[in-house]
């Protein structure tokens, strides 16, 4: 993946070269070199673990600024369901009104798009019962994780547009139809809890191009929205989402909306990895749907949010049950949108296959790879197995692989270096005791 | 030169169960084995490992990885299978209640091993051990 496509970046000034981030990275994508962390772009899946782990806040996600929306004639905000959980308010419409007041012309709720995705996911499940469990594609970090670490599960990924992608598509289609504004003059901006969505926009999964034009971090507009919220008096009915769509913000919400019993929902990237391993082993064959979210708690735990994820999760729960009573009316709007814009499942289907990211392979030639693998094992035998991280690689095993790949030396290991120095010192003592034959020596 | 991996599998140890097949899987990923081959090996090696854990007194799981094929050999030290034909039937299981409560013992182990391997061979004798030899072709 080209360098400039990644969202997660390092602030070199702040990085102290400690080894906290390399230990937490699920794809072993970070090394410490010259006292600074270095992200290996091809390996990074933008899960945000390093942002959360870094004690010096040296990792950050590059997102768009609010000024970027000015490039477009008509600006539409696509608030993530988790956006609703960031503020204490008695009315969701106020939150959407605040978005209009900070400069947007229009809103399309990603929660509503989520409800539409749910409808088509149900259809898809009925057609494809043979390939279960079907794995949700809503979390781009999990999709990239599968491409990198679980290539044999790529086929199980739900090949449908994510709610964010669909929201942008629907918003543009609707605005174009109702207001006659050309598509390329409409700027659709995702109000995001998530760093991986930024990467997605630049390098979409399953599509050549994204309909989303930019991603604005919730944390960047949090203060502004909060200040606007206080002054909002007359509230217009802007929200058309039901509790089902809003529920997507927290782990399990997507599955719940599907209304099936045979699902598993997992949050936190390391937990997701464990369950994907079980799926690989064929252990979850009775499960129809797998919802895996990289962040703890789900999107409410995203690295670009402000509110404590547990508080946020509780708010989502409250909104979900509060809006459940009105859900019938709101569900009708789902069908209205589907019908009036003529949306079919084919419109949501991936247009581009998801590829394997072969970055963990030791070599593209299997025989070469086997030789390298043997060498990794030989090197591993002489490494101390402490996984101390002082060499800059997360584990002894990764160091061994880095050595075989030609990216590190065995003396990067301080224990091997110490051994070598000890040997050298011994040799020096030995040599210092040697006297040229021309000189007199003590005979016994 | 084929690459050989060998693991001692303890009977009844559900904490460690699955680790051997996990390591085999990880190795194949490092070797860049194709997803569809990986999938087959993942299932057959896991099932073979679990069979040793659940049904035997302990044994060995072995993987021999070469360019064109992956061989998985599961060998245990007993007690052996009384009726292999019956054991090969889908849904037939001799797993005790407490194992079934853990979600294992659905009687799909051996049938799945056969289904997902390109070559399958089982030898067993009541009183001695069981040896399963499987090949997944790498093409």
XYZ file of C-alpha atoms in Angstrom:
583
model
C 0.000 0.000 0.000
C 1.478 3.355 -0.956
C 2.697 5.442 1.930
C 0.361 8.386 1.598
C -2.711 6.171 1.696
C -2.358 5.336 5.348
C -4.235 7.137 8.005
C -2.169 6.297 11.071
C 0.976 8.384 11.393
C 3.782 8.962 13.822
C 4.639 12.261 15.454
C 8.435 11.904 15.540
C 8.824 14.657 18.105
C 6.620 12.885 20.623
C 7.848 9.317 20.026
C 10.319 8.221 22.681
C 11.175 4.928 21.020
C 9.659 2.800 23.789
C 8.281 -0.585 22.822
C 4.664 -0.310 23.962
C 3.162 -0.031 20.492
C 5.156 -2.813 18.842
C 3.834 -5.246 21.444
C 0.183 -4.383 20.901
C 0.118 -4.302 17.105
C -1.928 -7.288 15.856
C -0.094 -7.541 12.548
C 3.435 -6.866 13.877
C 3.527 -3.758 11.749
C 5.736 -1.569 13.931
C 9.487 -1.644 14.583
C 11.566 0.726 16.629
C 14.491 2.065 14.603
C 16.833 4.903 15.640
C 14.758 5.477 18.774
C 11.575 6.028 16.786
C 8.661 3.775 15.966
C 8.300 2.989 12.290
C 5.030 1.727 10.851
C 5.393 -0.800 8.045
C 2.699 0.424 5.698
C 2.050 -2.872 3.958
C 1.252 -4.478 7.287
C -0.788 -1.750 8.970
C -4.547 -2.391 9.056
C -5.408 0.934 10.736
C -6.981 -0.703 13.771
C -5.824 2.105 16.025
C -4.346 -0.107 18.761
C -1.108 1.874 18.672
C -2.970 5.170 19.027
C -4.604 3.826 22.164
C -1.444 2.235 23.544
C 1.082 5.020 23.080
C 1.713 6.730 26.439
C 3.154 9.792 24.679
C 0.310 10.255 22.170
C 2.795 10.005 19.341
C 0.439 8.120 17.034
C -2.343 9.918 15.317
C -4.768 9.496 12.472
C -4.731 11.869 9.554
C -8.253 12.993 8.749
C -9.842 15.889 6.919
C -10.359 19.235 8.554
C -13.705 20.957 8.626
C -12.305 23.507 6.164
C -12.019 20.779 3.541
C -15.778 20.740 3.089
C -15.566 24.199 1.522
C -14.218 22.660 -1.691
C -17.724 21.488 -2.481
C -20.756 23.444 -3.496
C -23.156 21.268 -1.501
C -21.871 19.726 1.711
C -23.482 16.717 3.289
C -22.548 15.251 6.675
C -22.753 11.507 7.228
C -22.757 11.105 11.004
C -21.691 7.675 12.281
C -24.119 6.070 14.722
C -21.446 6.455 17.415
C -21.650 10.242 16.959
C -25.005 10.187 18.773
C -23.355 8.675 21.826
C -20.831 11.449 22.330
C -23.179 14.032 23.789
C -25.695 14.261 26.585
C -28.901 15.372 24.915
C -32.621 14.684 25.055
C -33.085 14.869 21.307
C -31.055 13.379 18.473
C -32.420 16.041 16.120
C -30.434 18.625 18.054
C -27.207 16.785 17.268
C -28.019 16.765 13.577
C -29.074 20.419 13.698
C -25.683 21.230 15.223
C -23.977 19.624 12.217
C -25.917 21.956 9.933
C -24.863 24.899 12.045
C -21.180 24.111 11.788
C -21.336 24.378 8.006
C -23.077 21.427 6.396
C -26.014 21.897 4.027
C -27.494 18.490 4.522
C -27.383 15.303 6.587
C -27.651 11.662 5.690
C -27.561 9.406 8.725
C -25.234 6.427 8.432
C -27.592 4.754 10.907
C -30.313 4.847 8.268
C -27.950 3.385 5.687
C -27.116 0.695 8.259
C -30.789 -0.273 8.386
C -30.811 -0.614 4.608
C -27.601 -2.677 4.708
C -29.339 -4.888 7.277
C -32.245 -5.470 4.879
C -29.914 -6.538 2.076
C -27.745 -8.588 4.418
C -30.843 -10.588 5.318
C -31.431 -11.232 1.618
C -27.806 -12.209 1.116
C -27.845 -14.644 4.042
C -30.868 -16.418 2.602
C -29.054 -16.862 -0.718
C -25.704 -17.889 0.663
C -26.305 -20.260 3.562
C -23.607 -22.534 2.143
C -20.763 -20.167 3.011
C -21.226 -19.684 6.732
C -20.356 -18.015 8.935
C -20.752 -14.886 6.861
C -18.341 -12.300 8.229
C -19.465 -8.679 8.514
C -17.540 -6.247 6.321
C -18.578 -3.168 8.279
C -15.256 -2.794 10.116
C -12.512 -2.044 7.573
C -9.766 -2.933 10.055
C -11.222 -6.423 10.463
C -11.503 -6.833 6.680
C -7.837 -5.867 6.278
C -6.920 -8.138 9.164
C -8.525 -11.041 7.302
C -6.745 -10.097 4.068
C -3.455 -10.133 5.950
C -3.726 -12.882 8.550
C -6.695 -15.024 7.542
C -6.585 -15.280 3.743
C -8.618 -18.482 3.862
C -11.571 -16.549 5.305
C -11.761 -13.867 2.598
C -14.530 -15.851 0.902
C -16.663 -15.586 4.023
C -16.669 -11.782 4.067
C -20.040 -10.186 3.340
C -19.476 -8.557 -0.069
C -21.808 -5.627 0.549
C -21.105 -1.901 0.871
C -20.668 -0.679 4.428
C -23.259 1.689 5.915
C -20.850 4.617 5.449
C -20.312 3.843 1.767
C -24.015 3.311 1.180
C -24.884 6.520 3.034
C -22.655 8.548 0.720
C -24.109 6.837 -2.348
C -27.711 7.350 -1.208
C -27.106 10.934 -0.106
C -25.665 11.893 -3.465
C -28.350 10.051 -5.386
C -31.100 11.647 -3.333
C -29.702 15.188 -3.468
C -29.097 14.869 -7.193
C -32.651 13.671 -7.724
C -34.391 16.131 -5.425
C -32.270 19.238 -5.885
C -30.735 18.643 -9.290
C -27.190 19.244 -8.022
C -24.488 17.433 -9.976
C -22.910 14.503 -8.124
C -19.366 15.889 -8.388
C -20.442 19.127 -6.743
C -21.687 17.295 -3.675
C -19.127 16.647 -0.933
C -20.012 13.765 1.405
C -18.103 13.748 4.686
C -18.189 10.941 7.220
C -18.254 12.102 10.850
C -16.015 9.349 12.114
C -15.023 7.513 15.287
C -12.602 5.482 13.189
C -9.146 5.854 11.657
C -9.571 2.900 9.319
C -12.453 4.620 7.529
C -10.036 7.303 6.355
C -7.839 4.678 4.722
C -10.948 3.069 3.295
C -11.921 6.284 1.529
C -8.528 6.483 -0.158
C -8.300 2.767 -0.805
C -11.823 1.312 -0.737
C -12.525 -2.328 0.001
C -14.566 -4.031 -2.670
C -14.896 -0.906 -4.823
C -12.645 1.091 -7.143
C -13.761 4.427 -5.764
C -15.595 5.549 -2.679
C -18.548 7.913 -2.775
C -17.240 9.385 0.466
C -15.153 12.507 -0.156
C -13.620 12.927 3.248
C -13.547 11.827 6.851
C -13.820 14.222 9.765
C -12.829 12.955 13.197
C -15.516 13.223 15.841
C -12.891 14.518 18.270
C -12.016 17.392 15.928
C -15.551 18.817 15.850
C -16.602 17.695 19.320
C -16.037 21.078 20.974
C -17.721 22.982 18.184
C -20.790 20.739 18.166
C -21.034 20.957 21.945
C -21.019 24.720 21.913
C -23.718 24.824 19.206
C -25.884 22.347 21.108
C -26.460 24.804 23.942
C -28.057 27.424 21.736
C -30.351 25.226 19.638
C -33.939 26.243 20.377
C -36.314 25.211 17.641
C -35.796 21.585 16.768
C -36.584 20.327 13.296
C -37.346 16.647 12.728
C -34.146 15.685 10.930
C -33.520 12.152 12.134
C -35.125 9.252 10.318
C -33.130 6.463 11.955
C -34.587 3.836 14.192
C -33.004 2.195 17.199
C -31.774 -0.619 14.972
C -29.490 1.574 12.900
C -28.239 3.565 15.866
C -27.553 0.296 17.664
C -24.786 -0.450 15.135
C -22.569 1.930 17.120
C -22.015 -0.677 19.804
C -20.774 -4.216 19.429
C -23.646 -6.594 18.720
C -25.942 -3.943 17.283
C -25.487 -5.084 13.715
C -26.269 -8.697 14.619
C -29.252 -7.696 16.706
C -30.704 -5.744 13.791
C -30.492 -8.875 11.626
C -32.910 -10.587 13.963
C -31.202 -13.968 13.847
C -30.112 -16.116 16.758
C -27.080 -17.830 15.270
C -24.575 -15.036 15.483
C -21.400 -14.217 17.356
C -20.312 -10.656 17.997
C -16.797 -9.893 19.128
C -15.072 -6.604 19.824
C -11.420 -5.717 20.360
C -8.979 -6.724 17.627
C -7.178 -9.357 19.701
C -10.469 -11.020 20.615
C -11.497 -10.923 16.965
C -8.274 -12.754 16.061
C -9.032 -15.519 18.549
C -12.490 -16.129 17.171
C -11.328 -15.974 13.536
C -8.870 -18.751 14.437
C -11.805 -20.834 15.625
C -13.692 -20.145 12.421
C -10.611 -21.299 10.483
C -10.633 -24.544 12.433
C -14.223 -25.118 11.398
C -15.393 -24.750 14.987
C -18.173 -22.223 14.354
C -20.013 -23.997 11.601
C -23.403 -23.493 13.228
C -22.939 -19.751 13.331
C -24.556 -17.893 10.457
C -23.172 -14.427 11.086
C -19.961 -13.136 12.598
C -19.731 -9.509 13.615
C -16.171 -8.535 14.475
C -15.237 -5.000 15.444
C -11.652 -3.896 15.961
C -12.369 -1.482 18.793
C -13.282 -2.514 22.288
C -17.014 -1.963 22.744
C -17.484 -1.496 19.006
C -17.393 1.806 17.103
C -18.166 3.735 20.315
C -14.648 2.709 21.345
C -13.106 4.169 18.201
C -9.817 6.070 18.561
C -11.356 9.294 17.209
C -14.127 9.492 19.806
C -14.164 11.575 22.979
C -16.732 9.988 25.267
C -15.780 7.039 27.446
C -16.853 3.977 25.425
C -18.802 2.434 28.294
C -20.801 5.586 28.873
C -21.290 5.833 25.115
C -22.463 2.246 24.907
C -25.061 2.915 27.554
C -26.341 5.957 25.638
C -26.629 3.877 22.481
C -28.627 1.318 24.390
C -30.961 4.004 25.684
C -31.478 5.524 22.244
C -32.034 2.106 20.737
C -34.791 1.196 23.143
C -36.307 4.699 23.131
C -36.508 4.710 19.352
C -37.698 1.129 19.183
C -41.253 2.312 19.858
C -41.198 4.543 16.840
C -39.319 2.002 14.814
C -42.266 0.872 12.738
C -42.743 4.313 11.289
C -39.037 4.645 10.781
C -38.729 1.247 9.170
C -41.237 2.389 6.615
C -38.799 5.134 5.674
C -36.235 2.432 4.980
C -38.499 0.869 2.373
C -39.421 4.296 1.069
C -35.779 5.115 0.437
C -35.102 1.726 -1.130
C -38.128 2.114 -3.443
C -37.906 5.777 -4.302
C -34.231 5.569 -5.215
C -34.647 2.156 -6.814
C -31.939 0.434 -4.747
C -31.253 -3.244 -5.401
C -28.851 -5.641 -3.712
C -26.657 -5.533 -6.845
C -25.993 -1.842 -6.137
C -24.430 -2.776 -2.809
C -22.435 -5.782 -4.024
C -18.648 -5.475 -4.139
C -17.413 -4.612 -7.600
C -13.843 -5.646 -6.894
C -12.614 -8.839 -5.282
C -10.817 -8.648 -1.967
C -7.240 -9.761 -2.432
C -4.820 -11.551 -0.149
C -2.244 -9.237 1.398
C 0.815 -11.513 1.181
C 2.982 -9.471 3.546
C 3.428 -12.278 6.094
C 4.848 -14.707 3.503
C 8.581 -15.278 3.819
C 8.922 -15.668 0.050
C 6.618 -15.850 -2.933
C 8.292 -19.108 -3.967
C 7.290 -21.905 -1.628
C 10.625 -23.719 -1.747
C 12.483 -20.506 -0.956
C 9.963 -19.796 1.782
C 10.569 -23.254 3.281
C 14.320 -22.645 3.365
C 13.770 -19.287 4.993
C 11.406 -20.844 7.497
C 14.084 -23.359 8.514
C 16.508 -20.488 8.968
C 13.995 -18.614 11.116
C 13.798 -21.683 13.356
C 17.579 -21.987 13.556
C 17.920 -18.348 14.530
C 15.116 -18.733 17.060
C 17.153 -21.394 18.830
C 19.938 -18.942 19.617
C 17.654 -16.062 20.593
C 16.804 -15.843 24.318
C 13.027 -16.124 23.856
C 12.344 -13.273 26.253
C 10.425 -11.197 23.711
C 11.886 -8.126 25.403
C 11.536 -5.892 22.365
C 14.889 -4.174 22.915
C 15.904 -5.068 19.359
C 12.957 -3.081 18.047
C 10.971 -6.120 16.896
C 7.965 -7.186 18.967
C 9.084 -10.777 19.614
C 12.138 -12.991 19.172
C 10.241 -14.748 16.409
C 9.630 -11.516 14.524
C 13.293 -10.600 14.928
C 14.269 -13.989 13.486
C 11.968 -13.328 10.529
C 13.316 -9.815 10.114
C 16.875 -11.228 10.049
C 15.908 -13.770 7.390
C 14.187 -11.053 5.371
C 17.414 -9.048 5.571
C 15.879 -6.290 7.660
C 17.785 -6.896 10.901
C 20.964 -8.491 12.280
C 21.412 -11.082 14.987
C 23.488 -8.572 16.947
C 20.374 -6.387 17.216
C 19.568 -8.758 20.059
C 21.317 -7.313 23.118
C 21.859 -10.783 24.561
C 23.615 -12.028 21.449
C 25.593 -8.810 21.344
C 26.611 -9.356 24.966
C 27.645 -12.931 24.202
C 29.731 -11.688 21.281
C 31.377 -9.036 23.431
C 32.122 -11.649 26.099
C 33.758 -13.856 23.471
C 35.702 -10.922 22.179
C 36.819 -9.923 25.677
C 37.976 -13.468 26.329
C 39.939 -13.438 23.106
C 41.478 -10.083 24.002
C 42.674 -11.416 27.333
C 44.083 -14.451 25.601
C 45.850 -12.307 23.036
C 47.223 -9.949 25.654
C 48.915 -12.925 27.333
C 50.674 -13.923 24.160
C 54.314 -12.827 23.919
C 56.408 -12.791 20.729
C 58.907 -15.698 20.632
C 61.771 -13.208 20.384
C 61.079 -12.009 23.907
C 62.118 -13.729 27.055
C 59.481 -15.822 28.831
C 59.308 -17.571 32.110
C 60.203 -21.229 31.672
C 58.905 -23.590 34.243
C 13.699 -31.063 1.593
C 10.292 -31.282 3.209
C 9.631 -29.366 6.372
C 8.570 -31.472 9.315
C 6.692 -30.316 12.392
C 5.917 -32.635 15.246
C 3.848 -32.086 18.381
C 3.118 -34.141 21.454
C -0.600 -34.026 22.164
C -1.820 -34.586 25.695
C -5.086 -36.372 26.300
C -7.827 -34.357 27.957
C -5.961 -31.058 27.924
C -8.505 -28.629 26.521
C -6.418 -25.594 27.372
C -3.606 -26.538 25.026
C -5.892 -28.216 22.511
C -5.678 -26.606 19.099
C -2.245 -25.125 19.576
C -0.448 -27.661 17.407
C -2.787 -27.213 14.478
C -2.591 -23.464 14.997
C 1.190 -23.619 14.611
C 0.890 -25.715 11.468
C -1.557 -23.156 10.093
C 0.750 -20.242 10.925
C 3.639 -21.964 9.201
C 1.610 -22.496 6.047
C 0.689 -18.811 6.057
C 4.370 -17.883 6.265
C 4.999 -20.179 3.316
C 2.330 -18.438 1.280
C 0.191 -21.545 0.784
C -3.005 -20.715 -1.109
C -6.138 -19.892 0.945
C -8.139 -22.886 -0.245
C -5.335 -25.307 0.690
C -4.872 -23.539 4.018
C -8.540 -23.979 4.787
C -8.408 -27.720 4.226
C -5.263 -28.223 6.292
C -6.650 -26.036 9.088
C -9.725 -28.211 9.419
C -8.102 -31.638 9.090
C -5.221 -30.886 11.429
C -7.498 -29.341 14.041
C -9.906 -32.275 13.930
C -7.039 -34.745 14.138
C -5.575 -32.924 17.110
C -8.924 -32.767 18.879
C -9.493 -36.468 18.310
C -6.275 -37.241 20.146
C -7.266 -34.894 22.973
C -10.793 -36.252 23.318
C -10.561 -39.935 22.513
C -7.036 -41.150 23.156
C -4.572 -41.512 25.988
C -2.233 -39.147 24.133
C -0.271 -39.101 20.917
C 1.593 -37.192 18.275
C 0.495 -34.840 15.514
C 2.878 -34.477 12.640
C 2.881 -32.277 9.555
C 5.198 -32.882 6.633
C 5.131 -29.929 4.309
C 6.564 -30.262 0.831
C 6.175 -28.181 -2.288
C 3.355 -30.219 -3.774
C 1.617 -31.672 -0.747
C 0.995 -31.389 2.961
C 0.851 -34.627 4.921
C -0.841 -34.705 8.303
C -0.249 -37.718 10.496
C -2.039 -38.279 13.779
C -0.858 -41.198 15.823
C -2.111 -42.062 19.279
C -1.295 -44.692 21.839
C -4.769 -46.037 22.300
C -7.358 -47.212 23.118
C -8.148 -47.722 19.412
C -11.418 -47.779 17.527
C -13.662 -50.804 17.741
C -15.599 -50.265 14.547
C -13.957 -47.931 12.045
C -16.863 -48.061 9.613
C -19.201 -46.814 12.309
C -16.746 -44.159 13.440
C -16.567 -42.801 9.913
C -20.302 -42.144 9.835
C -21.451 -38.546 10.172
C -22.999 -37.878 13.540
C -21.685 -41.026 15.160
C -19.775 -40.218 18.302
C -18.415 -42.054 21.295
C -17.556 -38.833 23.101
C -18.805 -38.758 26.677
C -21.448 -36.297 27.863
C -19.008 -33.816 29.445
C -17.074 -33.500 26.181
C -20.269 -32.922 24.218
C -21.178 -30.204 26.680
C -17.997 -28.426 25.639
C -19.279 -28.355 22.100
C -17.168 -31.221 20.825
C -18.069 -34.765 19.930
C -20.655 -34.016 17.264
C -19.482 -37.031 15.328
C -18.091 -34.924 12.492
C -14.381 -35.263 13.231
C -13.417 -38.228 11.103
C -15.956 -37.519 8.337
C -14.631 -33.951 8.061
C -11.039 -35.171 7.993
C -11.923 -37.420 5.117
C -13.983 -34.763 3.369
C -11.297 -32.079 3.464
C -8.263 -34.230 2.612
C -7.286 -35.483 -0.831
C -6.103 -38.770 0.583
C -7.291 -40.332 3.816
C -6.190 -43.502 5.516
C -7.060 -44.785 8.953
C -5.668 -47.759 10.817
C -6.782 -48.774 14.241
C -7.005 -51.744 16.473
C -8.958 -52.041 19.669
C -6.449 -52.140 22.473
C -3.639 -50.482 20.584
C -3.615 -47.066 18.913
C -5.047 -45.251 15.949
C -3.096 -43.812 13.059
C -4.636 -41.364 10.620
C -2.675 -40.386 7.541
C -3.960 -37.546 5.406
C -2.673 -35.714 2.377
C -3.785 -32.321 1.153
C -2.377 -31.640 -2.287
C -0.839 -28.237 -2.774
C -1.783 -27.259 -6.277
